Every structure is written in C-alpha cells, then in structure tokens.
XYZ file of C-alpha atoms in Angstrom:
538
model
C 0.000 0.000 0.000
C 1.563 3.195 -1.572
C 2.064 6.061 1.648
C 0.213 8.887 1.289
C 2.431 12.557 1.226
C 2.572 14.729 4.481
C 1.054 17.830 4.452
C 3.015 21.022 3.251
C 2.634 22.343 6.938
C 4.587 19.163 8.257
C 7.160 18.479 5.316
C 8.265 21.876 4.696
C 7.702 23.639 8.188
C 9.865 21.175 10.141
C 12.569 23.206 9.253
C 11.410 26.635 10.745
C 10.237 24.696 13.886
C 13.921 23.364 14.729
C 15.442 27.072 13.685
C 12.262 28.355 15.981
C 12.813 26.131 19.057
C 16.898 26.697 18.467
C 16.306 30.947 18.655
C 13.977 30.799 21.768
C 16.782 27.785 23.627
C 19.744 30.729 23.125
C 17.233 33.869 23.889
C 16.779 31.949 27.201
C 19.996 31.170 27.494
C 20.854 34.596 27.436
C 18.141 35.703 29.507
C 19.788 33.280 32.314
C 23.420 34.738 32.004
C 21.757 38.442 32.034
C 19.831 37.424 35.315
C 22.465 35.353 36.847
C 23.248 37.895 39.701
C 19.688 38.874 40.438
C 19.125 34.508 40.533
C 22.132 34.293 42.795
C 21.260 37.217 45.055
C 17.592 35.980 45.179
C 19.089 32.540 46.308
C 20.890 33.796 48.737
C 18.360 36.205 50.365
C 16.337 32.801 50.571
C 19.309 30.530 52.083
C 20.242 34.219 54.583
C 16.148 33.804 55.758
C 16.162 30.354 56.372
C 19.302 30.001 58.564
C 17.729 33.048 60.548
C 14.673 30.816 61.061
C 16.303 28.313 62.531
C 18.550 30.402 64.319
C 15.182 31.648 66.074
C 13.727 28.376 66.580
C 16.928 26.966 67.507
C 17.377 29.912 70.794
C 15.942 29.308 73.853
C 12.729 31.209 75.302
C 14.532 32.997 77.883
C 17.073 34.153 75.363
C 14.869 35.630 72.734
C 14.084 38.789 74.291
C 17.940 39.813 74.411
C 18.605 38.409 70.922
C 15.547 40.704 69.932
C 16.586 43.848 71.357
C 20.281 43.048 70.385
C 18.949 43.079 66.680
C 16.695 45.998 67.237
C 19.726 47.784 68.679
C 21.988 47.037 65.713
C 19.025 48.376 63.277
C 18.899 51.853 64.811
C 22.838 52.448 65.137
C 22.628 51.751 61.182
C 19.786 53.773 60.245
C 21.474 56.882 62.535
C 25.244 56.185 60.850
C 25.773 58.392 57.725
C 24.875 56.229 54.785
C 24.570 53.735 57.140
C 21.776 52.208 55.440
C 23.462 51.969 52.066
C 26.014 50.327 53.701
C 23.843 47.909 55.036
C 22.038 47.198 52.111
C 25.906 46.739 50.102
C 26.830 43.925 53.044
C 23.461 42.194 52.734
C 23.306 41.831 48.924
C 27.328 40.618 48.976
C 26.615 38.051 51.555
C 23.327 37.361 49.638
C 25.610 36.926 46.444
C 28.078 34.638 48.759
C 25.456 32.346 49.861
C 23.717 32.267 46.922
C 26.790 30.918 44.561
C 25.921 27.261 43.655
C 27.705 24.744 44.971
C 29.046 21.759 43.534
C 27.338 18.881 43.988
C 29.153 16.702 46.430
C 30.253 13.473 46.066
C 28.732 10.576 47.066
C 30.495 8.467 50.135
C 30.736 4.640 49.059
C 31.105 2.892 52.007
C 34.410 0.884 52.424
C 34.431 -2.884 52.703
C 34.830 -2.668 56.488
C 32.301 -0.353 57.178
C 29.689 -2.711 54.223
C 30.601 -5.950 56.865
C 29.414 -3.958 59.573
C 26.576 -3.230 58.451
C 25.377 -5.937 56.906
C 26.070 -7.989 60.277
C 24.071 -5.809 62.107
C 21.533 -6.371 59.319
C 21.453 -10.372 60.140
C 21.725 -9.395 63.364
C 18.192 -7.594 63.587
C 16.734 -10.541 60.855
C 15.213 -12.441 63.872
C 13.409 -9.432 66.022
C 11.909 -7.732 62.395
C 11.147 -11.273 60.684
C 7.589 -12.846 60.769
C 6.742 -16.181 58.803
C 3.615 -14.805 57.621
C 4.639 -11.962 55.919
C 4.789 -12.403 52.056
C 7.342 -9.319 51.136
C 9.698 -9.015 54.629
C 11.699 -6.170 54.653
C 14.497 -8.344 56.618
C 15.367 -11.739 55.647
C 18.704 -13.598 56.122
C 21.280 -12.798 52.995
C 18.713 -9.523 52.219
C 20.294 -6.474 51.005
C 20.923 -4.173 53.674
C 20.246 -0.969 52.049
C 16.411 -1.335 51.933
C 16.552 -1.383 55.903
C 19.265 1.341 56.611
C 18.952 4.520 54.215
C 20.962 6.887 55.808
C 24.540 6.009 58.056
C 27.215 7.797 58.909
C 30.750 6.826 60.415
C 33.684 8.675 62.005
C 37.492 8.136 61.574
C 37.660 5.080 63.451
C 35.474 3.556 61.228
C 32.889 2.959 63.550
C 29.312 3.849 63.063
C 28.205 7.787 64.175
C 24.737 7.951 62.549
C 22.197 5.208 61.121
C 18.727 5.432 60.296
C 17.313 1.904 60.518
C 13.070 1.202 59.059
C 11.283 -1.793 60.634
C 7.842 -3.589 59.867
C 5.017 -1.928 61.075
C 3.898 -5.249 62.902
C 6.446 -4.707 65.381
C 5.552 -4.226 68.973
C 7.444 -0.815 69.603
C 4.929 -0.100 72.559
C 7.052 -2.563 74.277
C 9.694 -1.794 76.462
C 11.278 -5.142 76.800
C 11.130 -5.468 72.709
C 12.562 -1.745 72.270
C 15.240 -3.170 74.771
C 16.064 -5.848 72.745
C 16.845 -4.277 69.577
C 18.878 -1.427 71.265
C 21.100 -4.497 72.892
C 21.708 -5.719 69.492
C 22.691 -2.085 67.906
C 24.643 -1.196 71.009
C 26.934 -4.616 70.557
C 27.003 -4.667 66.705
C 28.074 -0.698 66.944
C 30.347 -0.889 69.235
C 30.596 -0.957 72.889
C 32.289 2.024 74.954
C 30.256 4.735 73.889
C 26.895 6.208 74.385
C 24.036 5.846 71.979
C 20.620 7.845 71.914
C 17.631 5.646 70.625
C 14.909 7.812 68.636
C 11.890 5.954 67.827
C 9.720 7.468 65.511
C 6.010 4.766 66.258
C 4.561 6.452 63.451
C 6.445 6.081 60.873
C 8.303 3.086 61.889
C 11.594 4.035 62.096
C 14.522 4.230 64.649
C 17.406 7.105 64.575
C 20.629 6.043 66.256
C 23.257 8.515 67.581
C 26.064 8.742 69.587
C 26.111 10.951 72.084
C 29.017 13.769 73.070
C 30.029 13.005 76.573
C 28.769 15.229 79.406
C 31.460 17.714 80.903
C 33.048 17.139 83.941
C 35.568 18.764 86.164
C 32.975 22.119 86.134
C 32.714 22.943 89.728
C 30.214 24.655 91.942
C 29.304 28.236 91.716
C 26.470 30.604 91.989
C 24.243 29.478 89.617
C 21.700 31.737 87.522
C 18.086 30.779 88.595
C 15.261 31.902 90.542
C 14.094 31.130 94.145
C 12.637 27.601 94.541
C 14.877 26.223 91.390
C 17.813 23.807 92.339
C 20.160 22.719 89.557
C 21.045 18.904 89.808
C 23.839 18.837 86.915
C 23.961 19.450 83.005
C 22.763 17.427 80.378
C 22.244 17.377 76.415
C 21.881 20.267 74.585
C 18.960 18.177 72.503
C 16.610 17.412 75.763
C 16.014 21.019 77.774
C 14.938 24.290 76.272
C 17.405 26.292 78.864
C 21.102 27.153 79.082
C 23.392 28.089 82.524
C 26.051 31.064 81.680
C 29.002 28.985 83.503
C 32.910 29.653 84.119
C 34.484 26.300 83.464
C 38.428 26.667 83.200
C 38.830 30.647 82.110
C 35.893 30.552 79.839
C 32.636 31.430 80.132
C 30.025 28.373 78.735
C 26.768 27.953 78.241
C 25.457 24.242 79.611
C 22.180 23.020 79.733
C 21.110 22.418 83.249
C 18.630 20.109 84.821
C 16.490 22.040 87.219
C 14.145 20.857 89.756
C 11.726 23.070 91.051
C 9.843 22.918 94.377
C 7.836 25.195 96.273
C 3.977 25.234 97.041
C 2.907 24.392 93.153
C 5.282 22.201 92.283
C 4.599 18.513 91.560
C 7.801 17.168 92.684
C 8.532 18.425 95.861
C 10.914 15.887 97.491
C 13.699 13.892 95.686
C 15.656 10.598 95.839
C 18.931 9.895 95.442
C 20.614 6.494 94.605
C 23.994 5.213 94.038
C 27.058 3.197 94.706
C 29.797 4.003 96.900
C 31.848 7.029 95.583
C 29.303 7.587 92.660
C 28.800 11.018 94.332
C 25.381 11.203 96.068
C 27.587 12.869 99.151
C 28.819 15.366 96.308
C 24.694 16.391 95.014
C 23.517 16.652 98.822
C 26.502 19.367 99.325
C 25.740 20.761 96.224
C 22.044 20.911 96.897
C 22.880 22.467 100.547
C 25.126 25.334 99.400
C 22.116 26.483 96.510
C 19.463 26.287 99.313
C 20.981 28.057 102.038
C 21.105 31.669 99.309
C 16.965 31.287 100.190
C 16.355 29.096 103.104
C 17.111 26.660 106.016
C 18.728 23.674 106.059
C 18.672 20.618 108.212
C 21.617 17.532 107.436
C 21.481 14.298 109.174
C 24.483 12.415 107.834
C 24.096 8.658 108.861
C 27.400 7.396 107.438
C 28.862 9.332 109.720
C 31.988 9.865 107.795
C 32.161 13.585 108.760
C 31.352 15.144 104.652
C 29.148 17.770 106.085
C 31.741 19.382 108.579
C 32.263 22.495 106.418
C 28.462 23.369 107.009
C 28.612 22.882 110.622
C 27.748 26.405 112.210
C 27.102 28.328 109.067
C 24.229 30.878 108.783
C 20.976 28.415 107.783
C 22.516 25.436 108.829
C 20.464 24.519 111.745
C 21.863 21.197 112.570
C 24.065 18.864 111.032
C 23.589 15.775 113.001
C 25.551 11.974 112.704
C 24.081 10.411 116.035
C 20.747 8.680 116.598
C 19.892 11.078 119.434
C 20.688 14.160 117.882
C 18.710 12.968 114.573
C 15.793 12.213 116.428
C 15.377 15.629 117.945
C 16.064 17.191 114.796
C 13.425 15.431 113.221
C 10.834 15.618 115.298
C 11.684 19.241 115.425
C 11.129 19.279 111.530
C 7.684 17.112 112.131
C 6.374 19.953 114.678
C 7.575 22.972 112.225
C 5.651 21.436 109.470
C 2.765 21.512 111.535
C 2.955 24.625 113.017
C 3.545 26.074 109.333
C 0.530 24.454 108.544
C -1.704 25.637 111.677
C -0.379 29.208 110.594
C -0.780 29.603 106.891
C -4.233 27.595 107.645
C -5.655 30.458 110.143
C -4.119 33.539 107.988
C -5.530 31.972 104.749
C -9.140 32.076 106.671
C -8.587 35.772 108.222
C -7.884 36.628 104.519
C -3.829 37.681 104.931
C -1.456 36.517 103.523
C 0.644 33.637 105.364
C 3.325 34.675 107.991
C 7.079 35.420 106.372
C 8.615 32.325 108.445
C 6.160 30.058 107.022
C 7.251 31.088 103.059
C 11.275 30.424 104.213
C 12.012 27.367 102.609
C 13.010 24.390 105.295
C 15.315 21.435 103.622
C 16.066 18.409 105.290
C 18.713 16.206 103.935
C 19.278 12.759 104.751
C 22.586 11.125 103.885
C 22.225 7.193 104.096
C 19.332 7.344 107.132
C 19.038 3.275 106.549
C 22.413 2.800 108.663
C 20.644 5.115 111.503
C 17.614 2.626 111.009
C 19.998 -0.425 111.877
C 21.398 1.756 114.949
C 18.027 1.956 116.588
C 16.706 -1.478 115.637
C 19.685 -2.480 117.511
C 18.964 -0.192 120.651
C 15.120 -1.112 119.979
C 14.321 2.522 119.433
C 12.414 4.380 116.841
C 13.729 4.436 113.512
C 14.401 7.987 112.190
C 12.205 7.472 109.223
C 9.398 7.356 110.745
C 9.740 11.128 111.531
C 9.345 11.890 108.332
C 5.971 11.322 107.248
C 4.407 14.628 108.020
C 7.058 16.482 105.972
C 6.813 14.091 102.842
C 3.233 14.002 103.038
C 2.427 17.924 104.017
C 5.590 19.530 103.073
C 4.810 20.948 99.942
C 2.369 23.625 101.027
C 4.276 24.197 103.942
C 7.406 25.033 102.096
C 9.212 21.983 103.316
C 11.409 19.574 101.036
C 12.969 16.451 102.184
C 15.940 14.800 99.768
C 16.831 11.297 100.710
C 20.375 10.037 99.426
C 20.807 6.173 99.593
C 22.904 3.315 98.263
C 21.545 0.322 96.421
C 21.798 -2.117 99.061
C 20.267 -0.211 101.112
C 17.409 0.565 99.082
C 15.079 -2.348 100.894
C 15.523 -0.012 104.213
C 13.769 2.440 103.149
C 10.485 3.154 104.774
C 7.161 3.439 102.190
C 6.191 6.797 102.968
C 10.008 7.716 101.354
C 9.364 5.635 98.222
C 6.134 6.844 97.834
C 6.571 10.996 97.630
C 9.813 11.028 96.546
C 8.711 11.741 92.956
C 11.728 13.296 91.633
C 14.377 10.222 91.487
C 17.999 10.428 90.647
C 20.580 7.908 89.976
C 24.578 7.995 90.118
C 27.200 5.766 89.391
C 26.949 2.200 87.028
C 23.895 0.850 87.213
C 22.285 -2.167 85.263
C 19.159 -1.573 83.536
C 16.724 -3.097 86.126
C 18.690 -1.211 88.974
C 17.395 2.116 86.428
C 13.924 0.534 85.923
C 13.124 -0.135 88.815
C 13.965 3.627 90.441
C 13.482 5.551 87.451
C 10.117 3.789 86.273
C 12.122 3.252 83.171
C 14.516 2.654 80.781
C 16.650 5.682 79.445
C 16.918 6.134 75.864
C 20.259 6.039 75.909
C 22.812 3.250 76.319
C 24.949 3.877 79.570
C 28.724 4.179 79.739
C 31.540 2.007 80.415
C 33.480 4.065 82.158
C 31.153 6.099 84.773
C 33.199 9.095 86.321
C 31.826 10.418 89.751
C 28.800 12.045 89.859
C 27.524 10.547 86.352
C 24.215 9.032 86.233
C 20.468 9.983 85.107
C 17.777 12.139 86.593
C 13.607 11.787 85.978
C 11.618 14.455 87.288
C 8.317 12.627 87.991
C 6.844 11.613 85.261
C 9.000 13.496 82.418
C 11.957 11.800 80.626
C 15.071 10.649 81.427
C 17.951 13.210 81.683
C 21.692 12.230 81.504
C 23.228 13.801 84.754
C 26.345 15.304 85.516
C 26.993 17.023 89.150
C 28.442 19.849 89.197
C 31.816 19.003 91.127
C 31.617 19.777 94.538
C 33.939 18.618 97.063
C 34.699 18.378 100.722
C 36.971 21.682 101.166
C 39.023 19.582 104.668
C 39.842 16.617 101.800
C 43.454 16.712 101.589
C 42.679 15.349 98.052
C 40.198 18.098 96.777
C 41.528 20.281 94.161
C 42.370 23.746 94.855
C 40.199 25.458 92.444
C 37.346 23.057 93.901
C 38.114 23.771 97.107
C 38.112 27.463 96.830
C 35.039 27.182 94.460
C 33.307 25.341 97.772
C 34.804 27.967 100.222
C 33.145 31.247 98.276
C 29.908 29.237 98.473
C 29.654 28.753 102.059
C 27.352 31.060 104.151
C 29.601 33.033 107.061
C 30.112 31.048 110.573
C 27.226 31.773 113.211
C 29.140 32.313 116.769
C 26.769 31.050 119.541
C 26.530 33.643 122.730
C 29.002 31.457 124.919
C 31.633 31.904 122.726
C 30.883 35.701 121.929
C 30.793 36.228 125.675
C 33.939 33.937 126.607
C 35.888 36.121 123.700
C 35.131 39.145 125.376
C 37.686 41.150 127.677
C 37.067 39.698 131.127
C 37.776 43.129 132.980
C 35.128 45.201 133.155
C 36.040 48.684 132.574
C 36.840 50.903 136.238
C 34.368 53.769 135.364
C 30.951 53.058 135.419
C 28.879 55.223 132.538
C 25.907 53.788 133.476
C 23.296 56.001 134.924
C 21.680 55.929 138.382
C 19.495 53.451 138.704
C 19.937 51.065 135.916
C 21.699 47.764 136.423
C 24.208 45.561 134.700
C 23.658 43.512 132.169
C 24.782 39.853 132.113
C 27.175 39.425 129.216
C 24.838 36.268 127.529
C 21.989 38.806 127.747
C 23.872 41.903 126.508
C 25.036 39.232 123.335
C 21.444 38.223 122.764
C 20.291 41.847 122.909
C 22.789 42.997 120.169
C-alpha cells in the first residue's frame, strides 16, 4: 500500500520549527546569564532567611528577648550612621551573592568494605526481632540487602558507626519496652561498645534514629548558679533534651550548659527527691551541692548517717540549723522538723481564713537532707528505738504547702531499708554511678533512651523528674573543702559558696575582755547587764 504525502505544513515547516525552538533555547539562554546575579542574590536572600529561622527556633525562650533587642539595637545604630543604610544594604546583597553561589554537587560516600561488613552484620543481626513467617514481602530476611533497611549512616574516623537510620515492619511491637530493649542491645553490641548511643523511635512512621552521644562535661565545679528562688540545679545534660542554658565559668571561659532544674515550692509537683547510688558515685557530692544552693533562700537541716564527717564544712554556718551523725541528735532534729511542718501548717491555715497573707517564716524554705538514714535505722533497731524514718511522714506528706522539702540520698543495698512513705513521695528520682538496667527501671520507672557508659566518672548518672523523661546527669563538682585530696580550684570554688560562721553567745561572751572597765557610765538606777543577755540583745 503506496504512503500517502505529508502535508506542506509538516514536510516543509519542520525546518522553521527546529530554527524556531533553536532561537527561543539561546534567547533563554541569554536571559539566564543576564539574570544570573539577580538569581544568585535571590538565592541567597532565601538561604540568609532560612538560617535566621532556625537560628530563632533553635534559641531558647529565655534568650529571645535579648537576641531581639540586640537586633533591634543594631538596626537603629545603622539607620542613625551616615549612609549607614546603604552600607547595610551593600553587606546584605554581597553576603546574599556569597550564599547564593551554587555549589558543587558533592560526592557521594561509598562505604568501604569494612564499614559494608558492619553493616550488613548488624543487618542479620536484627533478621530475627523484624522477621515474621507470615509476611509475604519481609523487609528483613537472612542474605537480604541491607540498604532497603538502613537509608541513611554515617561513620567517624575510626570507622565505627556515628549515625544510622534503621526502618522496621510496622507489625512490630514498639509499645514494648522489653522489645525496644532488645533491639537497642543488638545495635549497642554490633556498633560498638564504649560509647553512648541515643535511641529515637519514631512509632509512626516506623523508624529508629541512632546517635552517639558527646560526653557530658566534667571537672565544672560549683558556683552561683543563675536561677530563681525555689529552682535547684542537679547537673547538666544534652543540649537536645532542655529548652534552657546556665552562663558557667568552666576553666577561664565562660560556657553555656544546659542544666537540669528541679523546682519545688507550694505548686510544684515534685517536691521531694531521691537519690541512689554506689559508693563514691557522688550522692555525698549532690547533697553538698544541693545544701550550698538552698541556704542563698532558706534553712537547712543535714542528718548524715554514714557518719563519715562530709558535712563538717556546714557545721555552724548561717541556715545550717543542725548537722547531726548520732541517733539522738537525729531524732530531735526530726521531730523538730515534724512539729515545724505543723505549726507552718496551723499558721498559713488560720491567715488563709482571716484573709492575709501567710506569715514570712512560714514562706522560708526548710530542707532536710538525709545522707544514708538506713544505717541510723539499723542503729536503733539495735537499741530497739524508733527508727528515724518514721519522723518523716508529716514532711513528705504535708511539706509541699508548707514550704518543706525532704531529699533522701541512699545506696543500692540499702534501698530495701527504706520506709514506704520515702518511696512513695519522693517523685523526683535520681541515679549515680553504674547501674544495670533493672537497677534504672526499677527507680526511674524506666529505661533511658540512651545506652549507659563504660566508664562512669563520679557524679555521672540519670535524673527523671516525675513523670517526664530521662535526663543524663552530671553534678556539678563539689567537694569536701578539709579533703586533703580536693583540688584547689574546687576547694576554693566550695569555700566562696559557704554562708559566714554563726558564733553562739558562749563563745561571743567567753571572747570578750574579762575586765570590766573601772568607770561606770551607766546612769543611776539602771543595772548591769549579764554578758549572755547583753550578746542576745545585740
């Protein structure tokens, strides 16, 4: 069958369409090199706006308002300058141009034949906790390809991993937090042991970032912390978990570390606190810390039943009301505490119903600290006397709205000593030193989200406030100043802290001069007074 001829339009125009298409290809060509700098300033306008998003979102709350006025600032000193806004407008379009060059593309990282072994051994690793027999297209099955179940990874010079994303079926029981437990065992040994890695699950979208973490600072030691009455810092922790950063002086520079802050008071929900630990984990270390950031606002009683002498440096310093390491002694200063709670409570009570506000010495803070009270309990089971913990249920129970907080320190093995009323309101829960995940569990409430590390300096360990998450903890370092092994720029650090020494009246009176003055000023009729009295009067 003979073709039949194209039409005249499509034969003959074909031409004039390629010469067309060719002319309006180089006219936009040229219309891209004419615009290139007003496409590259554009660019970089758009890159400049972005980074100051995140810069924004990216600065804490309480910093905003100085970052805000420091802007605002800078805005008015250029608009007053001589051409100061031409100027301005010159810098932003050349960083605009800057930012707005085009990169070239970078290379894509082909993983080495080490770093493909390790991963594809973590990848049969993980075949038996994302496998199911009844799934017809698993997306882990023994000699699988890897890649579909890790798409991003990253690793550091040692060639061990810094970075993987890893996706799992959707039929696996995340919710669990014995099966989330199992799979982080398996990444932690397959990654390698000695570090710390951060577990991210993502239930939604079934998928698991894991990290490794920075290690905490240590060495920084006590000073006067930023923060507001009723706010105790416990330590620093990640930069990723708080919305809040501590201006600090850590070896000649000034830093900015996020803290851990517990709050107490009348409205908060976690007024007393627990601490746990091994020996030389540095519970002794957070109770002095606590003591020296209480005693700026309030009163402090320490009961040290170790007796190992830690607390001596507190001993007769302005808001220390006792520091006690005998049975007898503790027992009077607890009952003491028992009757002040009440008696705070009787008096806010009866000024809340006359419609004032309550007295002043019912708003000053009371602390009561108790260092290891489970080896005071074994003292008076032995003498068949009360044990000192029993004390302490009016304060845990009604100690919040009186402005009392109780913090228990306490080893593991003597965790079973502790009475109920302890376990029960000590909400906020903190835990030093190597620990094995049930030992965590079972204070915390649960697991943290992070693997724990090998080697645990002292005061290292987590902190849960209630029922928030789990914080990696580091105390700030703070020493016994009489340790002959204390640093001196610890020591010193503790020294500043410490309140001035209260003399009692005996030993005003005994340093006074013992002869009386000849001449009597005094006039007729008055009489002398006694030297204790004259003390007590001034």
């Amino acid at each position: 069958m003979a073709r039949r001829p194209l039409p005249r339009i499509l034969s003959k125009g074909s031409t004039h369409l390629a010469r067309s298409r060719e002319l309006a290809r180089t006219a936009a060509d040229g219309a891209t090199d004419v615009l290139h700098p007003l496409i590259t300033i554009t660019r970089g306008l758009r890159r400049l706006a972005a980074a100051g998003r995140r810069k924004w979102a990216d600065t804490p709350k309480d910093r905003r308002g100085s970052l805000f006025l420091l802007g605002a600032s800078v805005i008015l000193v250029v608009a007053l300058v001589p051409y100061g806004p031409l100027l301005a407008l010159i810098g932003l379009m050349a960083a605009a141009a800057w930012q707005g060059r085009e990169h070239s593309a970078p290379k894509s990282k082909v993983p080495e034949e080490a770093q493909i072994k390790r991963l594809q051994a973590l990848y049969e690793a993980l075949v038996p906790y994302f496998t199911a027999v009844e799934a017809t297209a698993p997306l882990y099955v023994h000699g699988g390809d890897w890649r579909t179940a890790f798409p991003a990874y990253d690793f550091d010079d040692s060639g061990r991993l810094r970075h993987l994303e890893i996706l799992y079926p959707a039929y696996f029981t995340d919710g669990e937090a014995e099966s989330r437990a199992r799979i982080e065992q398996v990444v932690h040994a397959k990654s390698g042991r000695g570090r710390e890695y951060l577990f991210d699950w993502d239930e939604e979208g079934n998928h698991l970032t894991v990290r490794v973490l920075a290690p905490l600072p240590t060495g920084i030691a006590t000073q006067r912390f930023v923060t507001a009455p009723g706010e105790t810092v416990l330590g620093f922790t990640d930069p990723t978990h708080v919305q809040r950063t501590l201006p600090l002086a850590h070896g000649g520079k000034q830093l900015d570390v996020p803290p851990v802050v517990w709050r107490t008071g009348v409205r908060s929900t976690e007024p007393h606190l627990l601490v746990v630990g091994e020996p030389g984990s540095g519970t002794t270390t957070l109770l002095r810390s606590i003591a020296l950031q209480t005693l700026r606002y309030g009163d402090v009683v320490i009961v040290e039943g170790g007796g190992t002498g830690d607390y001596a440096c507190l001993t007769g310093r302005d808001g220390v009301l006792a520091v006690e390491c005998g049975l007898a002694g503790t027992l009077a200063s607890l009952e003491w505490a028992a009757h002040e709670t009440e008696r705070r409570l009787i008096a806010a009570n009866r000024a809340r119903q006359a419609g004032h506000a309550p007295p002043e010495d019912t708003r000053r803070p009371l602390w009561i600290l108790l260092d290891r009270p489970g080896a005071l309990g074994h003292v008076a089971a032995a003498d068949r006397g009360r044990d000192p913990q029993s004390l302490l249920q009016v304060p845990l129970r009604h100690g919040r709205p009186a402005n009392v907080t109780v913090v228990v320190a306490e080893q593991f093995d003597g965790l079973d000593t502790l009475s109920e009323a302890v376990l029960q309101h000590t909400r906020a829960r903190v835990v030093l030193g190597p620990a094995s995940p049930e030992q965590l569990k079972d204070v915390l409430g649960t697991r943290p989200r992070s693997t724990p590390a090998v080697d645990v300096p002292p005061g290292r360990g987590y902190a849960r406030l209630g029922t928030g998450p789990v914080h990696r903890l580091q105390v700030p370092a703070t020493p016994d100043p009489y340790d002959d092994a204390t640093p001196e720029s610890h020591r010193q650090a503790v020294l500043d802290l410490l309140p001035p020494r209260t003399a009692p009246a005996d030993t005003v009176a005994a340093d006074a001069d013992p002869e009386p003055p000849k001449t009597d000023a005094r006039p007729e009729g008055t009489e002398a007074v006694p030297a204790k009295a004259a003390v007590a009067e001034s």
